[in-house]
PDB file of C-alpha atoms and ligand atoms in Angstrom:
ATOM      1  CA  MET A 287     149.407  98.208  46.879  1.00 54.00           C
ATOM      2  CA  SER A 288     152.407  99.610  48.717  1.00 88.00           C
ATOM      3  CA  GLY A 289     152.082  98.370  52.271  1.00 98.00           C
ATOM      4  CA  THR A 290     150.443  95.825  54.535  1.00 98.00           C
ATOM      5  CA  ILE A 291     147.886  96.492  57.276  1.00 99.00           C
ATOM      6  CA  ILE A 292     148.773  94.387  60.306  1.00 98.00           C
ATOM      7  CA  THR A 293     145.862  93.730  62.621  1.00 99.00           C
ATOM      8  CA  VAL A 294     146.497  92.024  65.971  1.00 99.00           C
ATOM      9  CA  ALA A 295     143.705  89.954  67.564  1.00 99.00           C
ATOM     10  CA  PRO A 296     145.339  89.296  70.930  1.00 99.00           C
ATOM     11  CA  THR A 297     142.674  87.608  73.026  1.00 98.00           C
ATOM     12  CA  GLY A 298     139.487  86.268  71.379  1.00 98.00           C
ATOM     13  CA  ALA A 299     136.662  84.682  73.268  1.00 98.00           C
ATOM     14  CA  GLU A 300     137.514  80.994  73.081  1.00 97.00           C
ATOM     15  CA  VAL A 301     140.946  80.442  74.593  1.00 98.00           C
ATOM     16  CA  SER A 302     141.109  79.965  78.383  1.00 98.00           C
ATOM     17  CA  LYS A 303     143.600  81.810  80.517  1.00 98.00           C
ATOM     18  CA  ALA A 304     144.088  78.623  82.518  1.00 98.00           C
ATOM     19  CA  SER A 305     145.300  76.715  79.430  1.00 98.00           C
ATOM     20  CA  VAL A 306     147.309  79.673  78.011  1.00 98.00           C
ATOM     21  CA  PRO A 307     148.688  81.754  80.872  1.00 98.00           C
ATOM     22  CA  VAL A 308     150.329  84.292  78.473  1.00 98.00           C
ATOM     23  CA  LEU A 309     146.938  85.193  76.999  1.00 98.00           C
ATOM     24  CA  PRO A 310     146.272  88.904  77.727  1.00 99.00           C
ATOM     25  CA  VAL A 311     142.998  89.131  79.646  1.00 98.00           C
ATOM     26  CA  THR A 312     143.243  92.039  82.079  1.00 98.00           C
ATOM     27  CA  LEU A 313     143.203  95.679  80.933  1.00 98.00           C
ATOM     28  CA  ASP A 314     146.809  96.098  81.944  1.00 98.00           C
ATOM     29  CA  GLU A 315     147.835  93.006  80.031  1.00 98.00           C
ATOM     30  CA  LEU A 316     145.880  94.130  76.960  1.00 99.00           C
ATOM     31  CA  VAL A 317     147.412  97.619  77.006  1.00 99.00           C
ATOM     32  CA  ALA A 318     150.931  96.199  77.412  1.00 98.00           C
ATOM     33  CA  THR A 319     150.313  93.843  74.516  1.00 99.00           C
ATOM     34  CA  ALA A 320     148.915  96.636  72.382  1.00 99.00           C
ATOM     35  CA  LYS A 321     151.990  98.789  72.904  1.00 98.00           C
ATOM     36  CA  GLU A 322     154.389  95.952  72.070  1.00 98.00           C
ATOM     37  CA  CYS A 323     152.452  95.058  68.922  1.00 99.00           C
ATOM     38  CA  GLU A 324     152.208  98.708  67.805  1.00 98.00           C
ATOM     39  CA  ALA A 325     155.995  99.029  68.097  1.00 98.00           C
ATOM     40  CA  LEU A 326     156.360  95.997  65.846  1.00 98.00           C
ATOM     41  CA  GLY A 327     154.056  97.175  63.077  1.00 98.00           C
ATOM     42  CA  ALA A 328     150.466  96.576  64.055  1.00 99.00           C
ATOM     43  CA  ALA A 329     148.008  99.328  63.042  1.00 98.00           C
ATOM     44  CA  ILE A 330     144.628  97.865  64.174  1.00 99.00           C
ATOM     45  CA  ILE A 331     143.783  95.965  67.371  1.00 99.00           C
ATOM     46  CA  HIS A 332     140.743  93.621  67.245  1.00 99.00           C
ATOM     47  CA  VAL A 333     139.483  93.530  70.803  1.00 99.00           C
ATOM     48  CA  HIS A 334     137.603  90.967  72.897  1.00 99.00           C
ATOM     49  CA  ILE A 335     137.568  91.567  76.635  1.00 98.00           C
ATOM     50  CA  ARG A 336     137.338  89.328  79.681  1.00 98.00           C
ATOM     51  CA  ASP A 337     135.882  89.705  83.186  1.00 98.00           C
ATOM     52  CA  ASP A 338     137.635  89.290  86.528  1.00 98.00           C
ATOM     53  CA  ALA A 339     137.405  85.513  86.157  1.00 98.00           C
ATOM     54  CA  ALA A 340     138.992  85.793  82.682  1.00 98.00           C
ATOM     55  CA  GLN A 341     135.746  84.800  81.030  1.00 98.00           C
ATOM     56  CA  PRO A 342     134.586  86.581  77.843  1.00 98.00           C
ATOM     57  CA  THR A 343     132.270  89.519  78.552  1.00 98.00           C
ATOM     58  CA  LEU A 344     130.558  92.372  76.681  1.00 98.00           C
ATOM     59  CA  ASP A 345     130.169  94.426  79.795  1.00 98.00           C
ATOM     60  CA  GLN A 346     129.593  98.050  78.708  1.00 98.00           C
ATOM     61  CA  GLY A 347     131.702  99.699  81.439  1.00 98.00           C
ATOM     62  CA  ARG A 348     134.620  97.441  80.675  1.00 98.00           C
ATOM     63  CA  LEU A 349     134.302  98.039  76.945  1.00 98.00           C
ATOM     64  CA  ARG A 350     134.336 101.804  77.396  1.00 98.00           C
ATOM     65  CA  ASP A 351     137.300 101.652  79.780  1.00 98.00           C
ATOM     66  CA  THR A 352     139.126  99.455  77.315  1.00 98.00           C
ATOM     67  CA  VAL A 353     138.555 101.825  74.404  1.00 98.00           C
ATOM     68  CA  VAL A 354     139.720 104.798  76.486  1.00 98.00           C
ATOM     69  CA  ALA A 355     142.819 103.015  77.815  1.00 98.00           C
ATOM     70  CA  LEU A 356     143.893 101.806  74.393  1.00 98.00           C
ATOM     71  CA  ARG A 357     143.451 105.312  72.959  1.00 98.00           C
ATOM     72  CA  GLN A 358     145.449 106.862  75.755  1.00 98.00           C
ATOM     73  CA  SER A 359     148.322 104.415  75.513  1.00 98.00           C
ATOM     74  CA  THR A 360     148.577 103.777  71.744  1.00 98.00           C
ATOM     75  CA  ASP A 361     147.716 105.177  68.366  1.00 98.00           C
ATOM     76  CA  LEU A 362     146.283 101.908  67.249  1.00 98.00           C
ATOM     77  CA  ILE A 363     142.896 101.873  65.538  1.00 98.00           C
ATOM     78  CA  VAL A 364     140.553 100.271  68.091  1.00 98.00           C
ATOM     79  CA  GLN A 365     138.277  97.652  66.502  1.00 98.00           C
ATOM     80  CA  LEU A 366     135.842  96.133  68.985  1.00 98.00           C
ATOM     81  CA  SER A 367     134.459  92.675  68.287  1.00 99.00           C
ATOM     82  CA  SER A 368     130.721  92.673  67.825  1.00 98.00           C
ATOM     83  CA  GLY A 369     130.973  88.883  67.510  1.00 98.00           C
ATOM     84  CA  GLY A 370     131.737  88.250  71.158  1.00 98.00           C
ATOM     85  CA  ALA A 371     131.403  84.621  72.145  1.00 98.00           C
ATOM     86  CA  VAL A 372     128.890  82.230  70.480  1.00 98.00           C
ATOM     87  CA  THR A 373     126.741  82.457  73.609  1.00 97.00           C
ATOM     88  CA  ASP A 374     126.384  86.238  73.593  1.00 98.00           C
ATOM     89  CA  PRO A 375     122.873  87.611  72.801  1.00 98.00           C
ATOM     90  CA  GLU A 376     122.310  89.953  69.885  1.00 98.00           C
ATOM     91  CA  SER A 377     121.319  92.846  72.153  1.00 98.00           C
ATOM     92  CA  ASP A 378     124.715  92.808  73.920  1.00 98.00           C
ATOM     93  CA  ARG A 379     126.510  92.454  70.626  1.00 98.00           C
ATOM     94  CA  LEU A 380     124.714  95.510  69.172  1.00 98.00           C
ATOM     95  CA  ALA A 381     125.450  97.458  72.383  1.00 98.00           C
ATOM     96  CA  VAL A 382     129.190  97.038  71.738  1.00 98.00           C
ATOM     97  CA  LEU A 383     128.822 100.045  69.377  1.00 98.00           C
ATOM     98  CA  ASP A 384     127.811 102.253  72.352  1.00 98.00           C
ATOM     99  CA  ALA A 385     131.435 102.110  73.476  1.00 98.00           C
ATOM    100  CA  GLN A 386     132.197 104.242  70.396  1.00 96.00           C
ATOM    101  CA  PRO A 387     135.083 102.301  68.836  1.00 97.00           C
ATOM    102  CA  GLU A 388     136.566 103.611  65.581  1.00 97.00           C
ATOM    103  CA  MET A 389     135.973 100.205  63.980  1.00 98.00           C
ATOM    104  CA  ALA A 390     133.908  97.115  64.854  1.00 98.00           C
ATOM    105  CA  SER A 391     133.621  93.700  63.311  1.00 99.00           C
ATOM    106  CA  CYS A 392     130.483  92.703  61.390  1.00 99.00           C
ATOM    107  CA  THR A 393     130.204  89.030  60.567  1.00 99.00           C
ATOM    108  CA  MET A 394     128.421  88.370  57.283  1.00 99.00           C
ATOM    109  CA  GLY A 395     126.559  85.160  58.154  1.00 98.00           C
ATOM    110  CA  THR A 396     125.990  82.240  60.371  1.00 98.00           C
ATOM    111  CA  VAL A 397     128.673  79.537  60.532  1.00 98.00           C
ATOM    112  CA  ASN A 398     129.273  76.344  62.466  1.00 98.00           C
ATOM    113  CA  PHE A 399     132.034  77.241  64.891  1.00 98.00           C
ATOM    114  CA  GLY A 400     133.695  74.122  66.239  1.00 96.00           C
ATOM    115  CA  ASP A 401     131.026  72.460  68.372  1.00 96.00           C
ATOM    116  CA  GLY A 402     128.995  75.692  68.557  1.00 98.00           C
ATOM    117  CA  VAL A 403     127.061  77.875  66.103  1.00 98.00           C
ATOM    118  CA  PHE A 404     128.083  81.503  65.500  1.00 98.00           C
ATOM    119  CA  LEU A 405     124.658  82.906  64.678  1.00 98.00           C
ATOM    120  CA  ASN A 406     124.428  86.003  62.449  1.00 98.00           C
ATOM    121  CA  ARG A 407     120.871  86.477  61.133  1.00 98.00           C
ATOM    122  CA  TRP A 408     120.295  88.728  58.168  1.00 98.00           C
ATOM    123  CA  GLU A 409     118.250  91.274  60.177  1.00 98.00           C
ATOM    124  CA  PHE A 410     120.998  91.409  62.792  1.00 98.00           C
ATOM    125  CA  ILE A 411     123.636  92.021  60.156  1.00 99.00           C
ATOM    126  CA  VAL A 412     121.533  94.869  58.734  1.00 98.00           C
ATOM    127  CA  ASP A 413     121.162  96.347  62.165  1.00 98.00           C
ATOM    128  CA  LEU A 414     124.878  96.316  62.790  1.00 98.00           C
ATOM    129  CA  HIS A 415     125.713  97.755  59.396  1.00 98.00           C
ATOM    130  CA  THR A 416     123.186 100.581  59.543  1.00 98.00           C
ATOM    131  CA  ARG A 417     124.006 101.540  63.138  1.00 98.00           C
ATOM    132  CA  MET A 418     127.695 101.710  62.226  1.00 98.00           C
ATOM    133  CA  GLN A 419     126.823 103.947  59.279  1.00 98.00           C
ATOM    134  CA  GLU A 420     124.878 106.302  61.569  1.00 98.00           C
ATOM    135  CA  ARG A 421     127.612 106.408  64.207  1.00 97.00           C
ATOM    136  CA  GLY A 422     130.678 106.846  62.038  1.00 97.00           C
ATOM    137  CA  ILE A 423     132.088 103.450  62.910  1.00 98.00           C
ATOM    138  CA  VAL A 424     133.969 101.651  60.110  1.00 98.00           C
ATOM    139  CA  PRO A 425     133.067  97.958  59.866  1.00 98.00           C
ATOM    140  CA  GLU A 426     135.414  95.165  59.171  1.00 99.00           C
ATOM    141  CA  TYR A 427     133.263  92.538  57.440  1.00 99.00           C
ATOM    142  CA  GLU A 428     134.236  89.135  58.811  1.00 99.00           C
ATOM    143  CA  ILE A 429     133.976  86.435  56.175  1.00 99.00           C
ATOM    144  CA  PHE A 430     134.037  82.860  57.472  1.00 98.00           C
ATOM    145  CA  ASP A 431     132.631  81.193  54.340  1.00 98.00           C
ATOM    146  CA  LEU A 432     132.311  82.038  50.666  1.00 98.00           C
ATOM    147  CA  GLY A 433     128.544  82.574  50.917  1.00 98.00           C
ATOM    148  CA  HIS A 434     129.193  85.407  53.323  1.00 98.00           C
ATOM    149  CA  LEU A 435     130.535  87.411  50.391  1.00 98.00           C
ATOM    150  CA  ALA A 436     127.277  87.002  48.551  1.00 98.00           C
ATOM    151  CA  SER A 437     125.516  88.334  51.649  1.00 98.00           C
ATOM    152  CA  LEU A 438     127.924  91.289  51.662  1.00 98.00           C
ATOM    153  CA  GLU A 439     127.049  92.166  48.092  1.00 98.00           C
ATOM    154  CA  ARG A 440     123.379  92.010  49.017  1.00 98.00           C
ATOM    155  CA  LEU A 441     123.948  94.160  52.101  1.00 98.00           C
ATOM    156  CA  LEU A 442     125.873  96.866  50.182  1.00 98.00           C
ATOM    157  CA  GLY A 443     123.396  96.775  47.309  1.00 98.00           C
ATOM    158  CA  LYS A 444     120.372  97.341  49.672  1.00 98.00           C
ATOM    159  CA  TYR A 445     121.853  99.497  52.391  1.00 98.00           C
ATOM    160  CA  GLY A 446     124.835 101.283  50.801  1.00 98.00           C
ATOM    161  CA  LEU A 447     128.474 101.613  51.574  1.00 98.00           C
ATOM    162  CA  PRO A 448     129.780 101.664  55.129  1.00 98.00           C
ATOM    163  CA  TYR A 449     130.861 104.857  56.911  1.00 98.00           C
ATOM    164  CA  GLY A 450     134.055 106.082  55.193  1.00 96.00           C
ATOM    165  CA  GLY A 451     132.944 104.786  51.841  1.00 98.00           C
ATOM    166  CA  HIS A 452     135.454 101.936  51.659  1.00 98.00           C
ATOM    167  CA  VAL A 453     134.791  98.202  52.083  1.00 98.00           C
ATOM    168  CA  HIS A 454     137.313  96.189  54.059  1.00 99.00           C
ATOM    169  CA  CYS A 455     136.902  92.469  54.717  1.00 99.00           C
ATOM    170  CA  ASP A 456     138.755  89.959  56.893  1.00 99.00           C
ATOM    171  CA  LEU A 457     138.833  86.387  55.626  1.00 99.00           C
ATOM    172  CA  VAL A 458     138.805  84.190  58.711  1.00 98.00           C
ATOM    173  CA  MET A 459     139.900  80.831  57.384  1.00 98.00           C
ATOM    174  CA  GLY A 460     140.296  77.372  58.829  1.00 98.00           C
ATOM    175  CA  VAL A 461     137.577  77.555  61.499  1.00 98.00           C
ATOM    176  CA  PRO A 462     136.143  74.064  61.859  1.00 98.00           C
ATOM    177  CA  GLY A 463     132.745  74.607  60.108  1.00 98.00           C
ATOM    178  CA  GLY A 464     133.927  77.474  57.875  1.00 98.00           C
ATOM    179  CA  MET A 465     136.006  77.756  54.684  1.00 98.00           C
ATOM    180  CA  PRO A 466     139.320  75.921  54.731  1.00 98.00           C
ATOM    181  CA  GLY A 467     142.548  77.852  55.190  1.00 98.00           C
ATOM    182  CA  ASN A 468     144.421  77.263  51.943  1.00 98.00           C
ATOM    183  CA  ALA A 469     145.575  79.203  48.876  1.00 98.00           C
ATOM    184  CA  GLU A 470     142.788  77.917  46.522  1.00 98.00           C
ATOM    185  CA  THR A 471     140.053  79.051  48.835  1.00 98.00           C
ATOM    186  CA  LEU A 472     141.683  82.402  49.438  1.00 98.00           C
ATOM    187  CA  VAL A 473     141.901  83.029  45.688  1.00 98.00           C
ATOM    188  CA  ALA A 474     138.225  82.069  45.326  1.00 98.00           C
ATOM    189  CA  ALA A 475     137.297  84.466  48.128  1.00 98.00           C
ATOM    190  CA  VAL A 476     139.369  87.324  46.645  1.00 98.00           C
ATOM    191  CA  ARG A 477     137.624  86.838  43.320  1.00 98.00           C
ATOM    192  CA  ALA A 478     134.262  87.240  45.061  1.00 98.00           C
ATOM    193  CA  LEU A 479     135.140  90.473  46.957  1.00 98.00           C
ATOM    194  CA  PRO A 480     133.102  93.562  46.119  1.00 98.00           C
ATOM    195  CA  ALA A 481     134.790  95.781  43.556  1.00 98.00           C
ATOM    196  CA  GLY A 482     137.350  98.076  45.171  1.00 98.00           C
ATOM    197  CA  ALA A 483     137.384  96.212  48.483  1.00 98.00           C
ATOM    198  CA  THR A 484     140.515  95.526  50.476  1.00 98.00           C
ATOM    199  CA  PHE A 485     140.952  92.400  52.525  1.00 98.00           C
ATOM    200  CA  SER A 486     143.053  90.965  55.265  1.00 98.00           C
ATOM    201  CA  ALA A 487     143.220  87.245  56.062  1.00 99.00           C
ATOM    202  CA  THR A 488     143.814  85.112  59.058  1.00 98.00           C
ATOM    203  CA  GLY A 489     144.277  81.383  59.138  1.00 98.00           C
ATOM    204  CA  VAL A 490     143.216  79.633  62.316  1.00 98.00           C
ATOM    205  CA  GLY A 491     145.576  77.163  63.929  1.00 95.00           C
ATOM    206  CA  ARG A 492     147.909  75.328  61.551  1.00 95.00           C
ATOM    207  CA  THR A 493     146.544  77.276  58.585  1.00 98.00           C
ATOM    208  CA  THR A 494     148.166  80.474  59.836  1.00 98.00           C
ATOM    209  CA  LEU A 495     151.267  80.368  57.619  1.00 98.00           C
ATOM    210  CA  PRO A 496     149.653  79.124  54.370  1.00 98.00           C
ATOM    211  CA  VAL A 497     146.992  81.797  54.636  1.00 98.00           C
ATOM    212  CA  MET A 498     149.478  84.533  55.509  1.00 98.00           C
ATOM    213  CA  LEU A 499     151.709  83.701  52.580  1.00 98.00           C
ATOM    214  CA  ALA A 500     148.755  83.387  50.194  1.00 98.00           C
ATOM    215  CA  ALA A 501     147.292  86.698  51.438  1.00 98.00           C
ATOM    216  CA  LEU A 502     150.552  88.543  50.890  1.00 98.00           C
ATOM    217  CA  SER A 503     150.982  87.172  47.417  1.00 98.00           C
ATOM    218  CA  ALA A 504     147.392  88.071  46.528  1.00 98.00           C
ATOM    219  CA  GLY A 505     147.831  91.681  47.609  1.00 98.00           C
ATOM    220  CA  GLY A 506     146.035  91.277  50.921  1.00 98.00           C
ATOM    221  CA  HIS A 507     146.633  92.412  54.460  1.00 98.00           C
ATOM    222  CA  LEU A 508     147.250  90.322  57.567  1.00 99.00           C
ATOM    223  CA  ARG A 509     145.568  89.582  60.866  1.00 99.00           C
ATOM    224  CA  VAL A 510     147.512  87.646  63.461  1.00 98.00           C
ATOM    225  CA  GLY A 511     147.173  86.997  67.193  1.00 98.00           C
ATOM    226  CA  MET A 512     146.369  84.516  69.915  1.00 98.00           C
ATOM    227  CA  GLU A 513     142.647  84.739  69.128  1.00 98.00           C
ATOM    228  CA  ASP A 514     143.496  82.550  66.114  1.00 98.00           C
ATOM    229  CA  THR A 515     146.887  80.964  66.683  1.00 98.00           C
ATOM    230  CA  LEU A 516     148.481  79.340  69.734  1.00 98.00           C
ATOM    231  CA  THR A 517     151.214  77.306  68.063  1.00 98.00           C
ATOM    232  CA  TYR A 518     154.188  79.110  66.500  1.00 98.00           C
ATOM    233  CA  ALA A 519     155.645  75.980  64.923  1.00 97.00           C
ATOM    234  CA  PRO A 520     155.015  72.292  65.423  1.00 95.00           C
ATOM    235  CA  GLY A 521     155.569  71.586  69.109  1.00 96.00           C
ATOM    236  CA  GLN A 522     156.310  75.285  69.936  1.00 97.00           C
ATOM    237  CA  GLN A 523     153.719  77.256  71.805  1.00 98.00           C
ATOM    238  CA  VAL A 524     153.237  80.983  70.942  1.00 98.00           C
ATOM    239  CA  GLU A 525     155.073  83.073  73.546  1.00 98.00           C
ATOM    240  CA  SER A 526     153.224  86.347  72.936  1.00 98.00           C
ATOM    241  CA  ASN A 527     151.166  88.300  70.473  1.00 98.00           C
ATOM    242  CA  ALA A 528     154.251  90.358  69.773  1.00 98.00           C
ATOM    243  CA  GLN A 529     155.980  87.228  68.464  1.00 98.00           C
ATOM    244  CA  LEU A 530     153.170  86.713  65.909  1.00 98.00           C
ATOM    245  CA  VAL A 531     153.146  90.402  64.919  1.00 99.00           C
ATOM    246  CA  ALA A 532     156.909  90.369  64.488  1.00 99.00           C
ATOM    247  CA  ARG A 533     156.661  87.349  62.136  1.00 98.00           C
ATOM    248  CA  ALA A 534     153.866  88.994  60.114  1.00 98.00           C
ATOM    249  CA  SER A 535     155.807  92.234  59.799  1.00 98.00           C
ATOM    250  CA  GLY A 536     158.905  90.365  58.747  1.00 98.00           C
ATOM    251  CA  LEU A 537     157.071  88.468  56.034  1.00 98.00           C
ATOM    252  CA  ALA A 538     155.413  91.629  54.865  1.00 98.00           C
ATOM    253  CA  ARG A 539     158.864  93.252  54.501  1.00 98.00           C
ATOM    254  CA  VAL A 540     160.149  90.218  52.614  1.00 98.00           C
ATOM    255  CA  ALA A 541     157.159  90.675  50.258  1.00 98.00           C
ATOM    256  CA  GLN A 542     158.282  94.313  49.864  1.00 98.00           C
ATOM    257  CA  ARG A 543     154.966  95.467  51.338  1.00 98.00           C
ATOM    258  CA  PRO A 544     156.072  96.670  54.785  1.00 98.00           C
ATOM    259  CA  PRO A 545     153.674  97.336  57.649  1.00 98.00           C
ATOM    260  CA  MET A 546     151.572 100.409  57.001  1.00 98.00           C
ATOM    261  CA  ALA A 547     151.617 103.393  59.367  1.00 98.00           C
ATOM    262  CA  VAL A 548     148.455 103.942  61.324  1.00 98.00           C
ATOM    263  CA  ALA A 549     147.728 107.306  59.649  1.00 97.00           C
ATOM    264  CA  ASP A 550     147.901 105.632  56.240  1.00 98.00           C
ATOM    265  CA  VAL A 551     145.573 102.866  57.378  1.00 98.00           C
ATOM    266  CA  ARG A 552     143.083 105.457  58.639  1.00 98.00           C
ATOM    267  CA  ALA A 553     143.178 107.212  55.257  1.00 97.00           C
ATOM    268  CA  LEU A 554     142.812 103.889  53.316  1.00 98.00           C
ATOM    269  CA  LEU A 555     139.887 102.531  55.374  1.00 98.00           C
ATOM    270  CA  GLY A 556     138.132 105.848  55.978  1.00 98.00           C
ATOM    271  CA  VAL A 557     138.554 105.690  59.742  1.00 98.00           C
ATOM    272  CA  ARG A 558     138.089 109.024  61.566  1.00 91.00           C
ATOM    273  CA  ASP A 559     141.089 110.826  62.918  1.00 85.00           C
ATOM    274  CA  ARG A 560     141.599 110.647  66.651  1.00 75.00           C
ATOM    275  CA  GLY A 561     141.196 114.409  66.874  1.00 66.00           C
ATOM    276  CA  SER A 562     137.563 114.051  65.829  1.00 61.00           C
ATOM    277  CA  VAL A 563     136.773 111.506  68.527  1.00 54.00           C
ATOM    278  CA  ALA A 564     136.673 112.676  72.145  1.00 47.00           C
ATOM    279  CA  VAL A 565     138.449 110.216  74.407  1.00 44.00           C
ATOM    280  CA  GLY A 566     135.832 108.575  76.569  1.00 44.00           C
ATOM    281  CA  ALA A 567     133.055 110.512  74.824  1.00 42.00           C
TER     282      ALA A 567
HETATM  283  N1  LIG B 866     134.376  84.617  68.862  1.00 51.10           N
HETATM  284  C1  LIG B 866     133.695  84.213  67.671  1.00 51.10           C
HETATM  285  C2  LIG B 866     132.481  83.476  68.029  1.00 51.10           C
HETATM  286  C3  LIG B 866     134.343  88.651  65.773  1.00 51.10           C
HETATM  287  O1  LIG B 866     135.143  88.995  66.637  1.00 51.10           O
HETATM  288  O2  LIG B 866     133.620  89.483  65.240  1.00 51.10           O
HETATM  289  C4  LIG B 866     133.408  85.391  66.846  1.00 51.10           C
HETATM  290  C5  LIG B 866     134.502  86.318  66.469  1.00 51.10           C
HETATM  291  C6  LIG B 866     134.198  87.250  65.373  1.00 51.10           C
HETATM  292  O3  LIG B 866     135.540  86.349  67.075  1.00 51.10           O
HETATM  293 ZN1  LIG B 867     137.062  88.187  67.153  1.00 51.10          ZN
END
């Protein structure tokens, strides 16, 4: 394991622009953030978009414009969220794939999500997985709880490997209702990964640093961003996504597993080269 994949999740669906004015919500803000984060070592961008009122949306036109703009302005691997917000219907979440991202998230089960429920029925997961296989989109399997890894084994056993042939998971830890964000739980999750799988991890809120350090020491990759973390240190608000990416890149270097170049991440995860994807196609 020579390097670290840094994924930035800059926006999410839960944080309000009114409460966090530095949250990137417009396309211009998102592109500017993406460029800054790429320069600091990010290789993948996990994207949620907002409407003109800064509310989460899965609007098809906006999703397509976002994919095109990010491809034109950066080399980052564009990973659209198929999770959306807890209120989004399954049909809109499946339609995210029509925007032809290189990657998309695929959450492996239902989880209590704060006061809401993030619903991911088995049939819906199968639909997402098989449509991504057909369309050449590489999934990132989002794991919010240990049981989600049992569902992933079942999915791969019944429906086969994802496009690209490699399994990559993201352990999303510390969500109220999901698995806790600590080293013991991370180790338990890593033990339950499918053979040969890679993983990144992200700790929500104050679990950010323990999860990041545990992930690095367990050979994992990192996801950071304002989707998950708004406090840089006790009493200190996050200033930008770039600040979080810079910290992750620095810790990865300290661990002697520096940020991986985008081309190497594509090769590792089986993501198509840009040349084989028409911009805006
Ligand atoms: N916003 C959460 C309800 C994903 O992007 O795939 C779901 C989420 C997971 O963020
Ligand atoms: Zn997300």
